[in-house]
Each structure stands twice: as structure tokens, then as C-alpha cells.
Short mmCIF file of C-alpha atoms in Angstrom, two decimals:
data_model
loop_
_atom_site.label_atom_id
_atom_site.label_comp_id
_atom_site.label_asym_id
_atom_site.label_seq_id
_atom_site.Cartn_x
_atom_site.Cartn_y
_atom_site.Cartn_z
CA GLN Y 110 -42.39 -37.57 -6.02
CA ILE Y 111 -44.85 -40.26 -6.78
CA MET Y 112 -43.98 -38.94 -10.83
CA HIS Y 113 -40.63 -39.32 -10.25
CA ASP Y 114 -40.56 -43.12 -8.75
CA MET Y 115 -43.46 -43.82 -11.87
CA THR Y 116 -41.13 -41.70 -14.62
CA ARG Y 117 -38.04 -43.70 -13.25
CA TYR Y 118 -39.90 -47.29 -12.67
CA PHE Y 119 -41.49 -46.41 -16.93
CA THR Y 120 -37.81 -44.83 -17.53
CA PRO Y 121 -35.34 -47.55 -20.27
CA GLN Y 122 -32.35 -48.28 -17.34
CA ILE Y 123 -29.45 -47.81 -20.32
CA LEU Y 124 -27.92 -46.28 -18.20
CA ALA Y 125 -28.19 -48.97 -14.85
CA GLY Y 126 -24.65 -48.97 -13.42
CA LYS Y 127 -23.60 -46.63 -14.63
CA ARG Y 128 -21.02 -43.55 -12.73
CA VAL Y 129 -21.90 -40.36 -14.18
CA LEU Y 130 -20.34 -36.79 -13.07
CA ILE Y 131 -21.65 -33.55 -15.05
CA THR Y 132 -21.10 -30.19 -13.98
CA ALA Y 133 -23.97 -27.47 -14.68
CA GLY Y 134 -24.86 -23.82 -14.54
CA PRO Y 135 -21.88 -20.53 -14.63
CA THR Y 136 -19.29 -20.13 -11.93
CA PHE Y 137 -18.02 -16.69 -10.39
CA GLU Y 138 -14.78 -15.81 -10.30
CA ALA Y 139 -14.48 -12.78 -7.64
CA ILE Y 140 -13.09 -10.00 -8.20
CA ASP Y 141 -12.86 -8.50 -4.36
CA PRO Y 142 -15.37 -9.61 -2.40
CA VAL Y 143 -19.03 -8.29 -2.92
CA ARG Y 144 -18.45 -8.54 -7.35
CA GLY Y 145 -17.73 -10.54 -9.91
CA ILE Y 146 -17.22 -12.12 -13.37
CA THR Y 147 -20.40 -14.96 -14.70
CA ASN Y 148 -22.38 -15.89 -17.53
CA ARG Y 149 -25.70 -15.93 -18.31
CA SER Y 150 -25.24 -19.90 -18.25
CA SER Y 151 -29.03 -20.23 -15.98
CA GLY Y 152 -27.77 -24.31 -15.34
CA LYS Y 153 -30.68 -25.88 -16.72
CA MET Y 154 -29.43 -27.57 -19.51
CA GLY Y 155 -27.14 -29.42 -16.75
CA TYR Y 156 -29.65 -30.18 -13.78
CA ALA Y 157 -32.53 -31.04 -16.47
CA ILE Y 158 -28.93 -34.18 -17.47
CA ALA Y 159 -28.72 -34.81 -13.71
CA GLN Y 160 -32.18 -36.07 -13.67
CA ALA Y 161 -32.49 -37.63 -16.65
CA ALA Y 162 -29.48 -39.69 -16.29
CA GLN Y 163 -30.75 -40.77 -12.73
CA GLN Y 164 -33.75 -41.54 -13.93
CA ALA Y 165 -32.20 -43.55 -16.09
CA GLY Y 166 -30.28 -45.57 -13.13
CA ALA Y 167 -27.38 -43.70 -12.97
CA GLU Y 168 -25.87 -42.69 -9.81
CA VAL Y 169 -25.65 -39.17 -10.58
CA THR Y 170 -22.94 -36.88 -9.17
CA LEU Y 171 -24.00 -32.64 -9.97
CA VAL Y 172 -20.64 -30.23 -9.65
CA SER Y 173 -23.18 -27.10 -9.45
CA GLY Y 174 -22.09 -23.44 -9.84
CA PRO Y 175 -24.45 -20.49 -8.57
CA VAL Y 176 -27.63 -21.66 -9.66
CA ALA Y 177 -31.26 -20.80 -8.54
CA LEU Y 178 -32.34 -25.15 -8.74
CA PRO Y 179 -33.21 -27.28 -7.30
CA THR Y 180 -31.52 -30.32 -6.59
CA PRO Y 181 -32.94 -32.86 -8.93
CA ARG Y 182 -34.41 -35.81 -7.11
CA GLY Y 183 -31.98 -39.01 -6.15
CA VAL Y 184 -28.72 -37.31 -7.45
CA GLN Y 185 -25.37 -35.86 -5.69
CA ARG Y 186 -24.99 -32.37 -6.52
CA VAL Y 187 -21.40 -30.25 -4.72
CA ASP Y 188 -21.67 -26.61 -5.12
CA VAL Y 189 -18.70 -24.53 -5.99
CA GLN Y 190 -18.47 -21.43 -6.64
CA SER Y 191 -15.29 -21.15 -9.11
CA ALA Y 192 -13.47 -22.81 -12.14
CA ARG Y 193 -10.83 -23.85 -9.67
CA ASP Y 194 -13.00 -25.13 -7.13
CA MET Y 195 -15.31 -26.71 -9.89
CA LEU Y 196 -11.95 -28.60 -11.44
CA ALA Y 197 -11.27 -30.33 -7.83
CA ALA Y 198 -14.76 -31.61 -7.39
CA ALA Y 199 -15.08 -32.98 -10.84
CA GLU Y 200 -11.30 -34.34 -10.56
CA ALA Y 201 -12.42 -35.87 -7.94
CA ALA Y 202 -15.17 -37.40 -9.09
CA ALA Y 203 -14.02 -37.98 -12.33
CA GLN Y 204 -11.94 -40.86 -10.80
CA HIS Y 205 -15.11 -43.52 -10.44
CA ALA Y 206 -16.74 -41.63 -13.12
CA ASP Y 207 -18.32 -43.97 -16.74
CA LEU Y 208 -18.74 -40.71 -18.34
CA PHE Y 209 -18.01 -37.08 -18.02
CA ILE Y 210 -21.29 -34.54 -19.67
CA ALA Y 211 -19.35 -30.91 -19.08
CA THR Y 212 -22.16 -28.54 -19.60
CA ALA Y 213 -21.00 -25.85 -16.60
CA ALA Y 214 -20.16 -22.25 -18.47
CA VAL Y 215 -16.79 -22.04 -16.73
CA ALA Y 216 -15.10 -18.78 -17.28
CA ASP Y 217 -12.15 -19.23 -19.36
CA TRP Y 218 -10.39 -16.21 -17.37
CA ARG Y 219 -9.84 -14.97 -13.80
CA PRO Y 220 -9.04 -11.43 -12.22
CA ALA Y 221 -5.63 -11.75 -11.15
CA ASN Y 222 -5.00 -10.65 -8.14
CA ALA Y 223 -8.56 -10.61 -6.13
CA ALA Y 224 -9.11 -7.83 -3.56
CA ALA Y 225 -8.64 -9.54 0.37
CA GLN Y 226 -11.62 -6.04 0.76
CA LYS Y 227 -14.29 -4.41 -1.71
CA ILE Y 228 -12.61 -1.63 -3.75
CA LYS Y 229 -14.05 1.79 -2.98
CA LYS Y 230 -15.47 4.41 -5.61
CA GLN Y 231 -13.90 6.92 -3.77
CA ALA Y 232 -10.59 5.45 -4.14
CA SER Y 233 -8.59 6.31 -6.63
CA ALA Y 234 -10.07 8.85 -8.95
CA THR Y 235 -9.84 7.44 -11.75
CA THR Y 236 -11.69 3.57 -13.25
CA PRO Y 237 -9.38 0.25 -11.79
CA GLN Y 238 -8.27 -2.01 -14.82
CA LEU Y 239 -8.60 -5.42 -14.79
CA GLU Y 240 -6.65 -7.87 -15.33
CA PHE Y 241 -7.02 -11.88 -16.58
CA VAL Y 242 -4.96 -14.67 -16.26
CA GLU Y 243 -6.70 -17.78 -17.70
CA ASN Y 244 -8.24 -20.48 -15.76
CA PRO Y 245 -7.79 -24.14 -16.37
CA ASP Y 246 -9.37 -25.80 -18.82
CA ILE Y 247 -11.38 -28.87 -16.66
CA LEU Y 248 -13.18 -30.42 -20.39
CA ALA Y 249 -9.60 -30.48 -21.84
CA THR Y 250 -7.88 -31.25 -18.16
CA ILE Y 251 -9.56 -34.12 -17.51
CA ALA Y 252 -9.59 -35.52 -21.22
CA ALA Y 253 -6.08 -35.29 -20.36
CA THR Y 254 -6.22 -38.64 -17.18
CA PRO Y 255 -5.17 -41.76 -18.21
CA ARG Y 256 -8.59 -43.14 -17.71
CA ALA Y 257 -10.58 -40.39 -20.12
CA ARG Y 258 -7.64 -41.62 -22.69
CA SER Y 259 -8.40 -45.55 -22.39
CA GLY Y 260 -12.34 -44.91 -22.26
CA GLN Y 261 -13.10 -46.23 -19.22
CA LEU Y 262 -14.37 -42.50 -19.23
CA TYR Y 263 -16.30 -41.40 -21.66
CA CYS Y 264 -15.75 -37.50 -22.48
CA VAL Y 265 -19.20 -35.83 -23.04
CA GLY Y 266 -18.16 -30.70 -24.06
CA PHE Y 267 -20.98 -28.64 -24.80
CA ALA Y 268 -19.77 -25.23 -26.47
CA ALA Y 269 -22.38 -22.13 -26.28
CA GLU Y 270 -21.12 -20.04 -29.10
CA SER Y 271 -22.87 -16.74 -30.45
CA ASP Y 272 -22.24 -17.37 -34.14
CA ASN Y 273 -20.01 -19.79 -35.93
CA LEU Y 274 -21.57 -22.45 -34.12
CA VAL Y 275 -20.18 -25.98 -36.91
CA GLU Y 276 -16.77 -24.22 -37.38
CA TYR Y 277 -15.98 -22.85 -32.82
CA ALA Y 278 -17.27 -26.22 -32.37
CA SER Y 279 -15.59 -29.01 -34.40
CA ALA Y 280 -11.87 -26.89 -34.15
CA LYS Y 281 -12.85 -27.02 -30.21
CA ARG Y 282 -14.15 -30.42 -30.10
CA LYS Y 283 -10.58 -31.47 -31.63
CA ARG Y 284 -8.21 -29.38 -29.52
CA LYS Y 285 -10.43 -30.58 -26.07
CA GLY Y 286 -9.43 -34.17 -26.92
CA ILE Y 287 -13.30 -35.06 -26.52
CA PRO Y 288 -15.44 -37.91 -28.70
CA LEU Y 289 -18.30 -36.09 -28.58
CA LEU Y 290 -19.52 -32.13 -28.13
CA VAL Y 291 -22.76 -30.62 -27.77
CA GLY Y 292 -23.44 -27.14 -29.80
CA ASN Y 293 -25.51 -24.44 -28.90
CA ILE Y 294 -25.91 -20.88 -28.73
CA GLY Y 295 -25.91 -18.71 -26.35
CA PRO Y 296 -28.17 -16.26 -26.77
CA ASN Y 297 -30.74 -18.78 -28.03
CA THR Y 298 -30.79 -20.80 -25.10
CA PHE Y 299 -29.86 -18.06 -21.55
CA GLY Y 300 -32.05 -18.90 -18.99
CA ARG Y 301 -34.53 -20.70 -21.79
CA ASP Y 302 -36.75 -23.88 -21.12
CA ASP Y 303 -35.81 -25.22 -24.46
CA ASN Y 304 -32.91 -25.39 -26.79
CA GLU Y 305 -31.60 -26.41 -30.15
CA LEU Y 306 -28.84 -29.02 -29.33
CA THR Y 307 -25.83 -30.36 -32.28
CA LEU Y 308 -23.82 -32.92 -31.22
CA PHE Y 309 -20.20 -32.84 -32.77
CA ASP Y 310 -18.02 -36.30 -33.12
CA ASP Y 311 -15.47 -37.82 -35.18
CA GLN Y 312 -18.32 -38.73 -37.91
CA GLY Y 313 -19.95 -34.73 -38.76
CA HIS Y 314 -22.79 -33.40 -36.93
CA LYS Y 315 -25.97 -33.84 -36.45
CA ARG Y 316 -28.83 -32.10 -35.01
CA LEU Y 317 -31.94 -32.54 -32.48
CA PRO Y 318 -34.51 -30.25 -33.17
CA ARG Y 319 -35.53 -27.18 -30.75
CA ALA Y 320 -37.21 -29.41 -27.53
CA SER Y 321 -37.89 -28.53 -24.00
CA LYS Y 322 -34.05 -29.29 -22.27
CA ALA Y 323 -35.53 -32.69 -20.46
CA GLU Y 324 -36.71 -33.88 -24.04
CA LEU Y 325 -33.19 -33.03 -25.05
CA ALA Y 326 -31.42 -34.67 -22.29
CA ARG Y 327 -32.80 -37.95 -22.78
CA GLN Y 328 -32.19 -37.57 -26.68
CA LEU Y 329 -28.94 -36.82 -26.02
CA LEU Y 330 -28.49 -39.28 -23.33
CA ARG Y 331 -29.07 -41.78 -25.81
CA GLU Y 332 -27.31 -40.19 -28.48
CA ILE Y 333 -23.81 -40.65 -25.89
CA VAL Y 334 -25.15 -44.90 -25.09
CA GLN Y 335 -24.68 -45.45 -28.33
CA ARG Y 336 -21.45 -44.44 -28.79
CA LEU Y 337 -20.16 -45.71 -25.41
CA PRO Y 338 -16.83 -48.45 -26.16
CA GLY Y 339 -17.29 -52.48 -24.78
CA GLN V 54 -52.73 -16.20 -0.17
CA ILE V 55 -54.75 -16.34 2.62
CA MET V 56 -52.12 -15.98 4.78
CA HIS V 57 -50.75 -12.85 2.82
CA ASP V 58 -53.86 -10.87 2.68
CA MET V 59 -54.82 -11.94 6.37
CA THR V 60 -51.32 -10.49 7.35
CA ARG V 61 -52.14 -7.84 5.58
CA TYR V 62 -55.62 -7.21 7.36
CA PHE V 63 -53.71 -7.62 10.52
CA THR V 64 -50.91 -5.27 9.81
CA PRO V 65 -50.78 -0.88 10.86
CA GLN V 66 -51.44 1.11 7.41
CA ILE V 67 -48.49 3.41 8.37
CA LEU V 68 -48.28 3.89 4.25
CA ALA V 69 -51.22 3.94 4.12
CA GLY V 70 -51.68 5.71 0.37
CA LYS V 71 -48.02 6.78 -0.52
CA ARG V 72 -46.29 5.30 -3.53
CA VAL V 73 -42.69 3.62 -2.74
CA LEU V 74 -40.25 2.61 -5.50
CA ILE V 75 -37.66 -0.06 -4.45
CA THR V 76 -34.49 -0.79 -6.29
CA ALA V 77 -33.66 -4.42 -5.49
CA GLY V 78 -30.66 -6.94 -6.37
CA PRO V 79 -27.13 -7.08 -8.55
CA THR V 80 -26.38 -5.23 -11.55
CA PHE V 81 -25.05 -7.06 -14.24
CA GLU V 82 -23.23 -5.51 -16.72
CA ALA V 83 -22.22 -6.85 -20.38
CA ILE V 84 -18.17 -8.07 -21.00
CA ASP V 85 -19.85 -9.58 -24.67
CA PRO V 86 -22.35 -10.99 -25.57
CA VAL V 87 -22.30 -14.52 -22.53
CA ARG V 88 -20.53 -12.78 -20.04
CA GLY V 89 -20.82 -10.11 -17.75
CA ILE V 90 -20.14 -8.70 -14.04
CA THR V 91 -22.07 -9.12 -11.31
CA ASN V 92 -22.11 -9.65 -7.32
CA ARG V 93 -23.37 -10.91 -4.61
CA SER V 94 -26.59 -9.28 -4.05
CA SER V 95 -29.31 -11.85 -3.97
CA GLY V 96 -32.25 -9.53 -3.49
CA LYS V 97 -33.71 -10.84 0.00
CA MET V 98 -33.33 -7.63 1.35
CA GLY V 99 -34.97 -5.48 -1.03
CA TYR V 100 -38.47 -8.15 -2.29
CA ALA V 101 -39.10 -7.85 2.20
CA ILE V 102 -38.77 -4.13 2.15
CA ALA V 103 -41.54 -5.00 -1.04
CA GLN V 104 -43.59 -7.26 0.68
CA ALA V 105 -44.34 -5.71 3.97
CA ALA V 106 -43.89 -2.02 2.34
CA GLN V 107 -47.14 -3.76 0.47
CA GLN V 108 -48.33 -5.76 3.33
CA ALA V 109 -48.06 -1.83 4.93
CA GLY V 110 -50.48 -0.26 2.65
CA ALA V 111 -48.21 1.29 0.08
CA GLU V 112 -47.84 1.39 -3.94
CA VAL V 113 -45.22 -0.73 -4.13
CA THR V 114 -42.82 -0.62 -7.64
CA LEU V 115 -39.92 -3.59 -7.48
CA VAL V 116 -37.48 -2.33 -9.99
CA SER V 117 -35.18 -5.52 -9.78
CA GLY V 118 -31.63 -7.05 -10.86
CA PRO V 119 -31.13 -9.91 -11.55
CA VAL V 120 -32.29 -12.36 -8.90
CA ALA V 121 -34.65 -15.47 -8.76
CA LEU V 122 -36.96 -14.26 -5.94
CA PRO V 123 -40.80 -14.77 -7.07
CA THR V 124 -42.62 -11.57 -7.80
CA PRO V 125 -44.12 -9.57 -3.98
CA ARG V 126 -47.56 -10.30 -4.10
CA GLY V 127 -49.22 -7.36 -5.42
CA VAL V 128 -46.11 -5.78 -5.86
CA GLN V 129 -45.17 -4.07 -9.38
CA ARG V 130 -42.13 -5.43 -10.84
CA VAL V 131 -40.23 -4.20 -13.23
CA ASP V 132 -37.19 -6.53 -14.52
CA VAL V 133 -33.95 -4.56 -15.66
CA GLN V 134 -29.75 -5.69 -16.38
CA SER V 135 -27.82 -3.20 -16.23
CA ALA V 136 -27.00 -0.22 -14.35
CA ARG V 137 -28.20 3.09 -16.72
CA ASP V 138 -31.52 0.58 -17.21
CA MET V 139 -32.04 0.51 -13.98
CA LEU V 140 -31.60 4.17 -13.46
CA ALA V 141 -33.97 4.62 -16.26
CA ALA V 142 -36.61 2.49 -14.53
CA ALA V 143 -36.12 3.99 -11.50
CA GLU V 144 -36.68 8.10 -12.84
CA ALA V 145 -39.57 6.70 -14.34
CA ALA V 146 -41.18 5.15 -11.07
CA ALA V 147 -39.92 8.22 -8.71
CA GLN V 148 -41.41 10.50 -10.71
CA HIS V 149 -44.96 9.97 -8.42
CA ALA V 150 -43.48 7.94 -5.72
CA ASP V 151 -43.60 9.34 -2.04
CA LEU V 152 -40.77 6.84 -0.88
CA PHE V 153 -37.73 5.39 -2.57
CA ILE V 154 -35.62 2.72 -0.99
CA ALA V 155 -32.20 2.02 -3.51
CA THR V 156 -31.76 -1.23 -1.79
CA ALA V 157 -30.66 -2.72 -5.74
CA ALA V 158 -26.38 -3.54 -5.33
CA VAL V 159 -26.02 -1.23 -8.20
CA ALA V 160 -21.79 -1.71 -9.85
CA ASP V 161 -20.01 1.12 -10.23
CA TRP V 162 -18.32 0.94 -12.97
CA ARG V 163 -18.55 -1.50 -16.72
CA PRO V 164 -16.76 -2.70 -19.04
CA ALA V 165 -15.88 0.16 -21.25
CA ASN V 166 -17.09 -1.36 -24.70
CA ALA V 167 -18.81 -4.82 -24.33
CA ALA V 168 -18.05 -7.36 -27.63
CA ALA V 169 -20.54 -7.83 -29.69
CA GLN V 170 -20.42 -11.45 -30.64
CA LYS V 171 -18.31 -12.95 -27.65
CA ILE V 172 -14.71 -12.87 -26.85
CA LYS V 173 -12.62 -16.23 -27.84
CA LYS V 174 -9.44 -17.85 -25.97
CA GLN V 175 -7.76 -18.77 -28.95
CA ALA V 176 -7.97 -15.45 -30.98
CA SER V 177 -5.48 -13.68 -28.60
CA ALA V 178 -2.53 -15.41 -27.17
CA THR V 179 -2.44 -13.06 -24.13
CA THR V 180 -5.63 -12.63 -21.94
CA PRO V 181 -7.85 -9.93 -21.85
CA GLN V 182 -7.96 -6.77 -20.34
CA LEU V 183 -10.42 -4.91 -19.62
CA GLU V 184 -11.20 -1.66 -19.06
CA PHE V 185 -13.83 0.55 -17.12
CA VAL V 186 -16.02 3.69 -16.78
CA GLU V 187 -18.04 4.59 -14.21
CA ASN V 188 -21.85 4.07 -13.57
CA PRO V 189 -24.62 6.24 -13.37
CA ASP V 190 -25.18 5.86 -9.68
CA ILE V 191 -29.23 5.65 -9.23
CA LEU V 192 -29.77 7.22 -5.60
CA ALA V 193 -27.19 10.44 -6.16
CA THR V 194 -28.95 11.24 -9.55
CA ILE V 195 -32.45 10.97 -7.97
CA ALA V 196 -31.72 12.21 -4.31
CA ALA V 197 -30.62 15.42 -6.77
CA THR V 198 -33.50 16.18 -8.36
CA PRO V 199 -36.23 18.72 -7.14
CA ARG V 200 -38.74 16.48 -6.12
CA ALA V 201 -36.52 14.71 -3.42
CA ARG V 202 -34.47 18.07 -2.16
CA SER V 203 -38.02 19.54 -1.26
CA GLY V 204 -39.08 16.61 0.23
CA GLN V 205 -41.90 15.04 -1.46
CA LEU V 206 -39.93 12.07 -2.41
CA TYR V 207 -38.20 11.10 0.83
CA CYS V 208 -34.82 8.94 -0.20
CA VAL V 209 -33.11 5.90 1.40
CA GLY V 210 -29.57 4.56 0.59
CA PHE V 211 -27.42 0.92 1.39
CA ALA V 212 -24.74 0.39 1.40
CA ALA V 213 -22.70 -2.99 1.25
CA GLU V 214 -19.11 -2.77 3.11
CA SER V 215 -16.49 -5.40 3.90
CA ASP V 216 -14.80 -3.65 6.87
CA ASN V 217 -14.97 0.15 8.76
CA LEU V 218 -19.01 0.19 8.17
CA VAL V 219 -19.44 3.25 10.54
CA GLU V 220 -16.62 5.46 8.61
CA TYR V 221 -17.77 4.34 5.59
CA ALA V 222 -21.14 4.34 5.34
CA SER V 223 -21.23 7.17 7.07
CA ALA V 224 -19.16 9.23 4.30
CA LYS V 225 -21.17 8.17 1.62
CA ARG V 226 -24.78 8.94 3.47
CA LYS V 227 -23.62 12.54 2.83
CA ARG V 228 -21.90 12.52 -0.28
CA LYS V 229 -25.43 11.05 -1.52
CA GLY V 230 -26.87 13.79 -0.60
CA ILE V 231 -30.10 11.50 1.51
CA PRO V 232 -31.70 11.28 4.44
CA LEU V 233 -31.08 7.93 5.73
CA LEU V 234 -28.90 5.28 5.44
CA VAL V 235 -29.23 1.66 6.08
CA GLY V 236 -25.38 -0.09 6.64
CA ASN V 237 -25.18 -3.89 6.27
CA ILE V 238 -21.86 -6.09 6.40
CA GLY V 239 -21.64 -7.48 2.71
CA PRO V 240 -20.39 -10.70 3.46
CA ASN V 241 -22.47 -11.65 6.48
CA THR V 242 -25.97 -10.87 5.03
CA PHE V 243 -25.24 -11.68 0.93
CA GLY V 244 -27.38 -14.69 0.10
CA ARG V 245 -28.57 -15.08 3.45
CA ASP V 246 -32.16 -14.85 5.32
CA ASP V 247 -31.65 -12.65 8.31
CA ASN V 248 -29.33 -9.74 8.12
CA GLU V 249 -27.98 -6.96 10.87
CA LEU V 250 -28.76 -3.00 10.08
CA THR V 251 -27.34 -0.03 11.42
CA LEU V 252 -29.02 2.98 10.83
CA PHE V 253 -27.39 5.98 10.17
CA ASP V 254 -29.28 9.60 10.13
CA ASP V 255 -27.98 13.29 11.38
CA GLN V 256 -28.73 12.21 14.48
CA GLY V 257 -25.94 9.67 14.58
CA HIS V 258 -26.13 6.12 14.16
CA LYS V 259 -28.61 2.56 15.93
CA ARG V 260 -28.38 -1.20 15.26
CA LEU V 261 -31.21 -3.24 14.79
CA PRO V 262 -29.51 -6.31 15.66
CA ARG V 263 -29.81 -10.14 13.91
CA ALA V 264 -33.02 -10.96 12.77
CA SER V 265 -34.73 -11.89 9.45
CA LYS V 266 -34.82 -10.53 6.32
CA ALA V 267 -39.14 -9.80 6.82
CA GLU V 268 -38.75 -8.39 9.94
CA LEU V 269 -35.84 -6.30 9.62
CA ALA V 270 -37.81 -5.31 6.96
CA ARG V 271 -41.13 -4.11 9.00
CA GLN V 272 -38.66 -2.22 11.46
CA LEU V 273 -36.79 -0.85 8.38
CA LEU V 274 -40.37 0.88 7.07
CA ARG V 275 -41.27 1.55 11.12
CA GLU V 276 -38.26 3.87 11.98
CA ILE V 277 -38.45 5.32 7.55
CA VAL V 278 -42.26 6.43 8.92
CA GLN V 279 -41.27 8.55 11.48
CA ARG V 280 -39.37 10.04 9.08
CA LEU V 281 -41.29 11.19 6.92
CA PRO V 282 -41.32 15.10 6.55
CA GLY V 283 -45.42 16.08 8.05
#
């Protein structure tokens, strides 16, 4: 706690007075009351950004999927499970935010019909088949709101790819309609305490070399502040 | 540490000289390098049993799916992801064990073909379909080995059901060919620090009322020791 207070005291307050919304972690999409689909996101990058933003003077809301991380000090945390829950919580907080950083690894699809009871192995001699429906795109949805389009809410996305990062991430930035997208290689970051990031904006791309997620969070916030309008 | 050592000192050494194998947590069955199917098991019950067994004098091997729990002191932990990995690790440890307690929530099925690269949302206009193949039954496999059938290895199973516990758990005990099965209601236990258990053996069933998982672990081990042959 003393360490935290001192860190905040000595951190340049580059986000003083700003409201920052961050989504983090995986989502969990129920198949039945027991099983579900998730992904390898640990939430560490998003939690590091939430902490760094709070230390830089921001009022931070962290909408989090199921992770095993402590809530960063001074951060307001909202726990959710599914992509639809996360969208609802993010939309509510986005109405008052100046900056939205979408680090969560949101499921693209969810099972078309979650079973109300646990699917029994012996109930069918055959193996089950799972059909999916597309989940809402949280980042694109919020980036399309009037506040985001007018520049009042600056939106930053994250993309975890397993290959072809530059190609996929550049395309994703344009498709989502956001000014800044942060790319990383999923299998090189999930669960780790360090990472490397590549920032994509309308000028091209820029690498932030491998460092701790805490250090990258501070660097990323400086990059974002330089790009904020007005 | 001092607490732990004192607890062990004052705990009746009812498992002195016994080798105990415990599986715990969910499995994670890859869909692609990022996504996978898992379940709501936190691993807490299995970890509590591992700790209680170690404190009761046993040499404990804990084969664990992905969970966010510290390794209980004095316990040998082996980390695995998929059901097939868990089976391999459990089979190896079972060769020298006197007692096998299968608390893990093992996936009944896994995706038939895990993709080597992340499945792209835009690659197909349609949503994906997932086909499954059945996973090996770890408990039934080990219960069918000569050491288990001869009584050298006593096998205890766990069943998490969302309803009809008595009916499903009794049937499961017989199907798996084990002397003792411990039932609980999945949605009432996942992630919680307390639980209630129902023990099923060839005499019928017996309830252990709601208590902390640490307390239930000690009660369960006493019940098991009473049933061990010879």
C-alpha cells in the first residue's frame, strides 16, 4: 500500500481527471451449467494497464472476465462471464469514459443453445455437436457510438494473433473503426508476465520491445496520451 | 509454515506410509491455439484433499489441470492441460499408489480436430461447427488395472451433477467399477470454499453436511481409511 501510494505520487499524472474503461481477461461462454468455452487469456496485460492508468491519475473501471488476479488498488472492478454480459457492463461505463482500452479476449462465438442441465455422456450413444452463433463485437459496438465517433471517447483495441500479426492487425483496426490497435502474438503472451506489443495507427506500426507487462502498460499509456485529441 | 508443521504434528497420521494420487481441477481441451473448452471446477476440493492427506501422513502426488491455486505444502504437483495429458500423468503415478482420489472435472469430449492456427472470424461467412470425440475415462481406466482390481489401489471417484444426484451418482459408481463415489451438486460447489458431499458405496449413501472444503477433506479421508482393505 505504501509502495502503491508512493508510486502514484511519483508517477506523472498524465491521465489526471480522465475516466478510463478497460476490459480484461477471457470470457466464459456456457455450453451447459458445468462446461463452457474460454481461452488462454490470463488478464495480466489488462490488469497491468488498469493499475498503470490509476497510478497516472485516472478514474478506472475494469470490466473483467473470470481471472485469478487481485483487483488493482483504487480500481473499480466489475466481474462478468459471457461476452454479452461484458458488452452490457462496458456500454454502461463507456457513457462516461474518455478512454476505452479493450484488452479482453472476447469469444467470437457462443454455443447456439446452452443446455439448462449438464449434458450426460450416456444420454446419447453419439458424441454431441455444437453449433455456434456470433457474439456481439464489444469494441466495434462501442467505437460506433456517437461519443466515440465524435472523439469524446478514444478507443484502443487489442489483437492476439497466432501468426501474420501485421497483416491481420492492420485489417482489424480498419474493420473495427478505431484509431489505435495493439497487436501481440497470443501464444507468446498468454499467462506470461512479459510481452511485446506492436501499435497500429493510421501512420503505420511501431514496436514496443519485450518488457514486463507493467512497463509496457506505462509505455502504452504514454503513447495513447500523445494521440488523444485536444 | 509453522502452522502447517504444527497441524501435521497434531493430525492423526491415519495415512502414514500411504501413497496417495489425486487429480484436481478442470481440463482444457484446445479448439485452436487460443480457444478451448473447460469447466467451472476451481480445483479447491482436490487441493484441500491433497493438503489433508499430506497432513495425515501420506506421500501425495497431485495431478492438476489449469487452476489458480498454490501447491499445498509437501505435495508433489504435476501440471497438465488436456484429459489425455492427465491420464498419462495419473497412470504413471498410479503404479505406485495405494489410494487414488479422482476429483478432477475431466472433459468427457474434446474437439475432433484442434486447429493449428487461430480460427479467423472472417475466414468463413458462416459460424463454425465443432465435432467432438470422446475422451478417455481416467477413473474407469485406472479402476480397471490389475492393481485396482486386486485391492492394492483403492479408487475413489467424484461426480458433479446439476440434478438427480442420487440416481446419477449411484449409476456412475457401478459403471466406473469403483468402491466409493463422492457426489456433489456442481453449481453449488464450483469456486466456493464450502461444499456438501454425499458418499455412495455398496451399502448405500451417506451425507456429509455443508462445511468448509478443508473440513470435508478431513472427514472424507477418515471415511476412506475405514473402507481401505486389510
